[in-house]
PDB file of C-alpha atoms in Angstrom:
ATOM      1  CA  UNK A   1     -49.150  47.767 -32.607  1.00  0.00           C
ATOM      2  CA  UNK A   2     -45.314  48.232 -33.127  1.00  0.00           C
ATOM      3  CA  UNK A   3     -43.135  46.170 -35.498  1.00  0.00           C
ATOM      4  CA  UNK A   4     -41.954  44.327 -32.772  1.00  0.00           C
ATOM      5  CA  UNK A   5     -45.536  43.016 -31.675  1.00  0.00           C
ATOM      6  CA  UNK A   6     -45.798  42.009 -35.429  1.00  0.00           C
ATOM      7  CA  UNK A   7     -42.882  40.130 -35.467  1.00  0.00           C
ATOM      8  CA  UNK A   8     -43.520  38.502 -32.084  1.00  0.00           C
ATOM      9  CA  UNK A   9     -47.173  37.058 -33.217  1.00  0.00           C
ATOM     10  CA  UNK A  10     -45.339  35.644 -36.477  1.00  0.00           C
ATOM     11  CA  UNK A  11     -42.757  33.995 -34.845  1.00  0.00           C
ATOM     12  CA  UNK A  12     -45.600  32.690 -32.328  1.00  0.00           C
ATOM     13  CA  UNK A  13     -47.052  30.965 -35.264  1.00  0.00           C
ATOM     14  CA  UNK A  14     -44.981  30.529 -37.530  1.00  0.00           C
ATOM     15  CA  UNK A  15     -42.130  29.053 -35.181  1.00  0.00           C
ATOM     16  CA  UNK A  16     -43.522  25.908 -34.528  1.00  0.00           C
ATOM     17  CA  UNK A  17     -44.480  24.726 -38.255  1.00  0.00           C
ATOM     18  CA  UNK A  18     -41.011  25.574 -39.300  1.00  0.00           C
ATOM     19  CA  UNK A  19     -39.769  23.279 -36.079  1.00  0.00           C
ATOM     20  CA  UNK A  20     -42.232  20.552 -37.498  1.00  0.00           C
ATOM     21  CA  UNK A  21     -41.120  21.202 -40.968  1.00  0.00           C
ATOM     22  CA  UNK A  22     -37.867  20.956 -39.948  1.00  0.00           C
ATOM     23  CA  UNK A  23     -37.903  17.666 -38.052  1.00  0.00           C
ATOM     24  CA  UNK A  24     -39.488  16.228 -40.502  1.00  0.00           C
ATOM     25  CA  UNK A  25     -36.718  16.535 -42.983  1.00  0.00           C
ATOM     26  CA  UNK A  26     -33.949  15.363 -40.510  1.00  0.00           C
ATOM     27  CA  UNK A  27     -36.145  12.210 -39.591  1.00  0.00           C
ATOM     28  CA  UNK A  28     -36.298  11.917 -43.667  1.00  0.00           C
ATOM     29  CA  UNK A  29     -32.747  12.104 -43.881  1.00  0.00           C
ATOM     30  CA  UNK A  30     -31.809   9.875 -41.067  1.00  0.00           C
ATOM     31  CA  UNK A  31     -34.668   7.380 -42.804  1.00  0.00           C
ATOM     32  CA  UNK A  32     -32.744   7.267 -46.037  1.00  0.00           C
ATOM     33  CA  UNK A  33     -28.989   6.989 -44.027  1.00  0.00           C
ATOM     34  CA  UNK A  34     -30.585   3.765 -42.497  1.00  0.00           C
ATOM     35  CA  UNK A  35     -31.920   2.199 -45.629  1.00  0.00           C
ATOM     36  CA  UNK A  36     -28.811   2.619 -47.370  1.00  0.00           C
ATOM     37  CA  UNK A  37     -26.589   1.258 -44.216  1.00  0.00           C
ATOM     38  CA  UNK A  38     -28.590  -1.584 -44.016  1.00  0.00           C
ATOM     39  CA  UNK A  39     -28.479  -2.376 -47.687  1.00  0.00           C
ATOM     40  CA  UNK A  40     -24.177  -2.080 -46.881  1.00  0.00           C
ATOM     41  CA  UNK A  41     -24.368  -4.207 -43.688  1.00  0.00           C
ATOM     42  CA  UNK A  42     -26.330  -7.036 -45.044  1.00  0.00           C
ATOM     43  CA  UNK A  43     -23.748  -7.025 -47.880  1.00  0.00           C
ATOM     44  CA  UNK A  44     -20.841  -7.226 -45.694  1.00  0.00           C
ATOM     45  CA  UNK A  45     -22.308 -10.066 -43.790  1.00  0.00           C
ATOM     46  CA  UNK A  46     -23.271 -12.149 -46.554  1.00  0.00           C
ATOM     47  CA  UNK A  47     -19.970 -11.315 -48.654  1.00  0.00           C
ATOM     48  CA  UNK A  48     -18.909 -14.871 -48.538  1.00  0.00           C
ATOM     49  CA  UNK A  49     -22.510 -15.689 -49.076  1.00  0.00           C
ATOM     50  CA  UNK A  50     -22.947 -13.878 -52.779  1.00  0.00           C
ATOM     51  CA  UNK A  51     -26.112 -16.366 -53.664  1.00  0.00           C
ATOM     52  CA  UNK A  52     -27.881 -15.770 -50.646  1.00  0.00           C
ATOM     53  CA  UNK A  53     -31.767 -14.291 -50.943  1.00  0.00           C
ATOM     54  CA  UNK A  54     -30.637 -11.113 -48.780  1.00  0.00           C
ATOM     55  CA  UNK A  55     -27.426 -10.852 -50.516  1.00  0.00           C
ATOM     56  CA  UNK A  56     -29.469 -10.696 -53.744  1.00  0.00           C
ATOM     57  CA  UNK A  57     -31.907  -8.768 -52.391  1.00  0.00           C
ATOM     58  CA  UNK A  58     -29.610  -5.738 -50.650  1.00  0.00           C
ATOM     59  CA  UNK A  59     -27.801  -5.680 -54.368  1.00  0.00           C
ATOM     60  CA  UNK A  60     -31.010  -5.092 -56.073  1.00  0.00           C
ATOM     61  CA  UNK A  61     -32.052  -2.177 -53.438  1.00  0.00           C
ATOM     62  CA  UNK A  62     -29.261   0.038 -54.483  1.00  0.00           C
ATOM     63  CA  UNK A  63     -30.789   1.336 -57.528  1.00  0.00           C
ATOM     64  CA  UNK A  64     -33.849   2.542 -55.112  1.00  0.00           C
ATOM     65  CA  UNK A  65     -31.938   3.726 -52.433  1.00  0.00           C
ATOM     66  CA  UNK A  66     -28.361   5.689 -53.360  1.00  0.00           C
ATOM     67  CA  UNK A  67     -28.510   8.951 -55.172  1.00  0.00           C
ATOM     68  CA  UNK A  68     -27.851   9.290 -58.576  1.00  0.00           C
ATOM     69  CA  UNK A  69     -27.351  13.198 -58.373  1.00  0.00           C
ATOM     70  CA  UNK A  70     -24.967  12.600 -55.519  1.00  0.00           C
ATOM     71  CA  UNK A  71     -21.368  12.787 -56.496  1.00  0.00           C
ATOM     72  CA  UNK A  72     -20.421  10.173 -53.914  1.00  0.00           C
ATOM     73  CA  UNK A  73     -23.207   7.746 -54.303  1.00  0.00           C
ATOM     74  CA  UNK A  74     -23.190   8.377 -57.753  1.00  0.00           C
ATOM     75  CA  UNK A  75     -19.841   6.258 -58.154  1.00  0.00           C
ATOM     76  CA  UNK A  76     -21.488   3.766 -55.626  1.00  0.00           C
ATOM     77  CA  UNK A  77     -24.771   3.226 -58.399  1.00  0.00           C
ATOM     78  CA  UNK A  78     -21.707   2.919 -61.082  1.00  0.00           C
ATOM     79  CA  UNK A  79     -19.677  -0.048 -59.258  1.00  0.00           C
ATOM     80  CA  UNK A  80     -23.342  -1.699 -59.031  1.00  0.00           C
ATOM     81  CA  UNK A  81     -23.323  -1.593 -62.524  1.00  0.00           C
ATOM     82  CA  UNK A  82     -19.896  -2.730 -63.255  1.00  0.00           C
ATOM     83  CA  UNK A  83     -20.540  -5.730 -60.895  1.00  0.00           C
ATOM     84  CA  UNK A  84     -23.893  -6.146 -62.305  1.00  0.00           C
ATOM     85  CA  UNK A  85     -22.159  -6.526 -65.778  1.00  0.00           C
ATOM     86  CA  UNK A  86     -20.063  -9.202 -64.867  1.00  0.00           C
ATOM     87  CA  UNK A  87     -22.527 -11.191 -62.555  1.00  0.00           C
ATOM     88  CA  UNK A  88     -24.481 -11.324 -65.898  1.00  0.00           C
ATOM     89  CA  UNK A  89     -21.321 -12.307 -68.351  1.00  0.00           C
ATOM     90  CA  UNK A  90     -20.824 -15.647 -69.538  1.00  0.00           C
ATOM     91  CA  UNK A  91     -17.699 -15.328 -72.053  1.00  0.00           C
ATOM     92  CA  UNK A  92     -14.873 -15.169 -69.542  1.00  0.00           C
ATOM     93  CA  UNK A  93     -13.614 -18.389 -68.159  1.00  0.00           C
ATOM     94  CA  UNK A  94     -14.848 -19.675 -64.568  1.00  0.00           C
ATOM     95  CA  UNK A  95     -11.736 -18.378 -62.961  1.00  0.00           C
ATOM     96  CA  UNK A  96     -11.374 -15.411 -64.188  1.00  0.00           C
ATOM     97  CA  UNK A  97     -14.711 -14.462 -63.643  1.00  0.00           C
ATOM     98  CA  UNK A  98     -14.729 -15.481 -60.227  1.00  0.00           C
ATOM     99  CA  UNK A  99     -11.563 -13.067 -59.488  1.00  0.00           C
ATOM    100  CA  UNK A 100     -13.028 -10.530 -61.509  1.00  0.00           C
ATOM    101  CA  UNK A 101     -16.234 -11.133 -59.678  1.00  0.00           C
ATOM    102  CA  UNK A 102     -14.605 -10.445 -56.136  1.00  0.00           C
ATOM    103  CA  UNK A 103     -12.688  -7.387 -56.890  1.00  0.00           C
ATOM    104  CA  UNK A 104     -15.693  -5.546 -58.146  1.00  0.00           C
ATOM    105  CA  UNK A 105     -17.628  -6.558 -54.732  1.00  0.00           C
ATOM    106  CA  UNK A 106     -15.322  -5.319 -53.270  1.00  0.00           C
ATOM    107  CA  UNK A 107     -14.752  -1.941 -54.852  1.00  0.00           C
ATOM    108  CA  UNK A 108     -18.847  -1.659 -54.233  1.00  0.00           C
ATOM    109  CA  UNK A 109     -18.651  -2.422 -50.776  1.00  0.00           C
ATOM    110  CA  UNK A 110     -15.332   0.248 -49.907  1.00  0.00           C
ATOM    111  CA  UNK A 111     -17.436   2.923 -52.337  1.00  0.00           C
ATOM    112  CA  UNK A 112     -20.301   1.808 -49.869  1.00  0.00           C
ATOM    113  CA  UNK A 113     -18.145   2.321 -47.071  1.00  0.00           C
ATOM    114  CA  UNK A 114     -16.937   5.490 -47.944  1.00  0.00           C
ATOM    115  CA  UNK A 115     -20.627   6.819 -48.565  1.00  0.00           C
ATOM    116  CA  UNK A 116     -21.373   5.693 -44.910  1.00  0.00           C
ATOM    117  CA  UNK A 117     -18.766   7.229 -43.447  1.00  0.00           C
ATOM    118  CA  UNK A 118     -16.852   3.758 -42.755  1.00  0.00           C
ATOM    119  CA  UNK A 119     -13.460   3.449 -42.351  1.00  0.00           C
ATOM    120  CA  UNK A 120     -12.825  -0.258 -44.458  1.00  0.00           C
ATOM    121  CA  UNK A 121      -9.763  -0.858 -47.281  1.00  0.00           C
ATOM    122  CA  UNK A 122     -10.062  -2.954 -49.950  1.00  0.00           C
ATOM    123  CA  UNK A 123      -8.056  -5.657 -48.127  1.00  0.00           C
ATOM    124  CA  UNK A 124     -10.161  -5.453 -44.786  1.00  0.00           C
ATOM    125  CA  UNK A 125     -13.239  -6.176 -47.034  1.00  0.00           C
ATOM    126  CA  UNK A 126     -11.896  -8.760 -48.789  1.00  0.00           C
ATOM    127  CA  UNK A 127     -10.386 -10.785 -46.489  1.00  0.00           C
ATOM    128  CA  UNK A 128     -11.806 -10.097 -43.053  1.00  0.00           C
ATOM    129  CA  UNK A 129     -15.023 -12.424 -43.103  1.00  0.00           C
ATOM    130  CA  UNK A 130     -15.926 -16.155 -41.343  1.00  0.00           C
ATOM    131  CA  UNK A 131     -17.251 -18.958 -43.386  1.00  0.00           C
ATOM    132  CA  UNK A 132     -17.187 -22.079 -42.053  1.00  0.00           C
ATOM    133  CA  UNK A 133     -16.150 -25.175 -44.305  1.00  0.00           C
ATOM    134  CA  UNK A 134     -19.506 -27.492 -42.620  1.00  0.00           C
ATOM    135  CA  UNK A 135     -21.587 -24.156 -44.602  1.00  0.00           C
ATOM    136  CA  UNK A 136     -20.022 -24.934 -47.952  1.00  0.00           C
ATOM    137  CA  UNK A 137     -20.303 -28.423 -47.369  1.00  0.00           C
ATOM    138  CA  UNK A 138     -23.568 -28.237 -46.631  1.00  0.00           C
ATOM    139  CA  UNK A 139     -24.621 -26.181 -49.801  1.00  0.00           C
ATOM    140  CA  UNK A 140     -22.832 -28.810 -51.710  1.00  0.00           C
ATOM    141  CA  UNK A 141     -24.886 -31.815 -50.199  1.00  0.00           C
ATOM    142  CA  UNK A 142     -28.364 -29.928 -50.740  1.00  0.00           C
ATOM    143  CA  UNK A 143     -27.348 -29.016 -54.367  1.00  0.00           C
ATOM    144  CA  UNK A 144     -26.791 -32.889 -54.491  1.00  0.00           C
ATOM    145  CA  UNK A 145     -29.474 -34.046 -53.154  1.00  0.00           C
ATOM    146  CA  UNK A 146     -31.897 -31.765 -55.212  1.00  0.00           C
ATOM    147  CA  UNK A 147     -30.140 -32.738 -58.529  1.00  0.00           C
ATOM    148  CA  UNK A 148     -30.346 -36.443 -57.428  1.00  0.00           C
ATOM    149  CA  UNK A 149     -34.299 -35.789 -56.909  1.00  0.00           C
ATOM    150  CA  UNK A 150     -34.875 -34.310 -59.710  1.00  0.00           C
ATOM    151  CA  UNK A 151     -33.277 -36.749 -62.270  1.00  0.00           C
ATOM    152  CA  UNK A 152     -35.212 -39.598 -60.080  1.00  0.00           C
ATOM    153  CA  UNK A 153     -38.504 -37.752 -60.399  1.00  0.00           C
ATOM    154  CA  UNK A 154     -37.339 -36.557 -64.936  1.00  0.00           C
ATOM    155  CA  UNK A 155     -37.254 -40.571 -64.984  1.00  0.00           C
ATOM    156  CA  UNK A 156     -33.186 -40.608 -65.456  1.00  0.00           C
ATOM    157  CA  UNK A 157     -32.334 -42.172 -62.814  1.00  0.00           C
ATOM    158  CA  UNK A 158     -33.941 -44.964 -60.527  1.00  0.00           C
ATOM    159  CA  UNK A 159     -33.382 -45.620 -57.036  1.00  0.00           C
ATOM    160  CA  UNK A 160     -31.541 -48.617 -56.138  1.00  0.00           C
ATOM    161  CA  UNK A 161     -33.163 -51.129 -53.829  1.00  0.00           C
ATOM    162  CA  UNK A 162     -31.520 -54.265 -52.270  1.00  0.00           C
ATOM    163  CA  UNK A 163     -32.698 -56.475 -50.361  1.00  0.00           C
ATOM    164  CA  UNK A 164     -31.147 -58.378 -47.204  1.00  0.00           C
ATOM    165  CA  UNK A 165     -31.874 -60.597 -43.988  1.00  0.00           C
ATOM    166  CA  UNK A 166     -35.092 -62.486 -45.754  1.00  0.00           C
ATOM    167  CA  UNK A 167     -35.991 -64.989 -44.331  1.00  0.00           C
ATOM    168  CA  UNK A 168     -36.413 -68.071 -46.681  1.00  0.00           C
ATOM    169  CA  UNK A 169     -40.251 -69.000 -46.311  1.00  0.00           C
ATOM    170  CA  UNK A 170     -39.482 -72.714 -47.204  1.00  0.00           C
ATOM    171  CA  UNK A 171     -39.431 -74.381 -44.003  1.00  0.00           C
TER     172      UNK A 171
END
């Protein structure tokens, strides 16, 4: 048999393990593109939202899912950290810790954004985003409500009955 046979029965068997082989690792790459830009878009859509479980939960994926050895998402896993830090620090004053607060989000998300190949400024991500006022309101009445419960049912407060409309029984 010639070289040429040879090299024909390789490739015969060979050819398709390094085509498996091969799709394999693009369908692991495109795996690990799609964790990461859903871990971005559930951010995005629950930026005004920063307490939400799936906000939460997307923020505390990033460690597991962006690269440390990539330059790139390398300086995404380092804004994490830097908003981390603050989400976590209690010596600044309310407001300036809400401002600081925002600008690191949003210095995650555009390093995010830039990772993913998304074409976002700052200003888009910090500004472009609904939130109705009945959703705040709403929080605001729960968080109420479950305070008001809870200091009925700790014993400090009591819940206030009246009664009207009774009949007098003395007829």
């Amino acid at each position: 048999m010639a070289i040429a046979d040879w090299l024909m029965i390789i490739a015969v068997l060979v050819g398709p393990i390094i085509a498996v082989q091969l799709t394999r690792y693009l369908d692991n790459l495109k795996e690990r593109k799609e964790r990461k830009l859903a871990i971005f878009k559930v951010l995005m859509a629950t930026r005004a939202y920063n307490v939400s479980w799936t906000h939460v939960e997307a923020l505390n994926r990033i460690d597991l899912e962006f690269d440390h050895n990539n330059r790139k998402e390398k300086a995404v896993i380092a804004a994490w950290k830097e908003y981390l830090d603050i989400l976590s620090n209690s010596s600044i004053s309310p407001e300036q810790w809400g401002m600081k607060r925002i600008d690191l989000m949003v210095e995650l998300l555009h390093k995010m954004s830039r990772v993913l190949d998304y074409d976002f400024d700052k200003t888009h991500i910090k500004n472009s985003f609904y939130s109705p006022m009945a959703h705040g309101a709403i929080e605001d009445e729960q968080v109420a409500l479950r305070r008001g419960l809870l200091e009925v049912l700790e014993g400090k407060r009591q819940i206030p009955i009246s009664f009207s409309n009774i009949e007098s029984s003395e007829k």
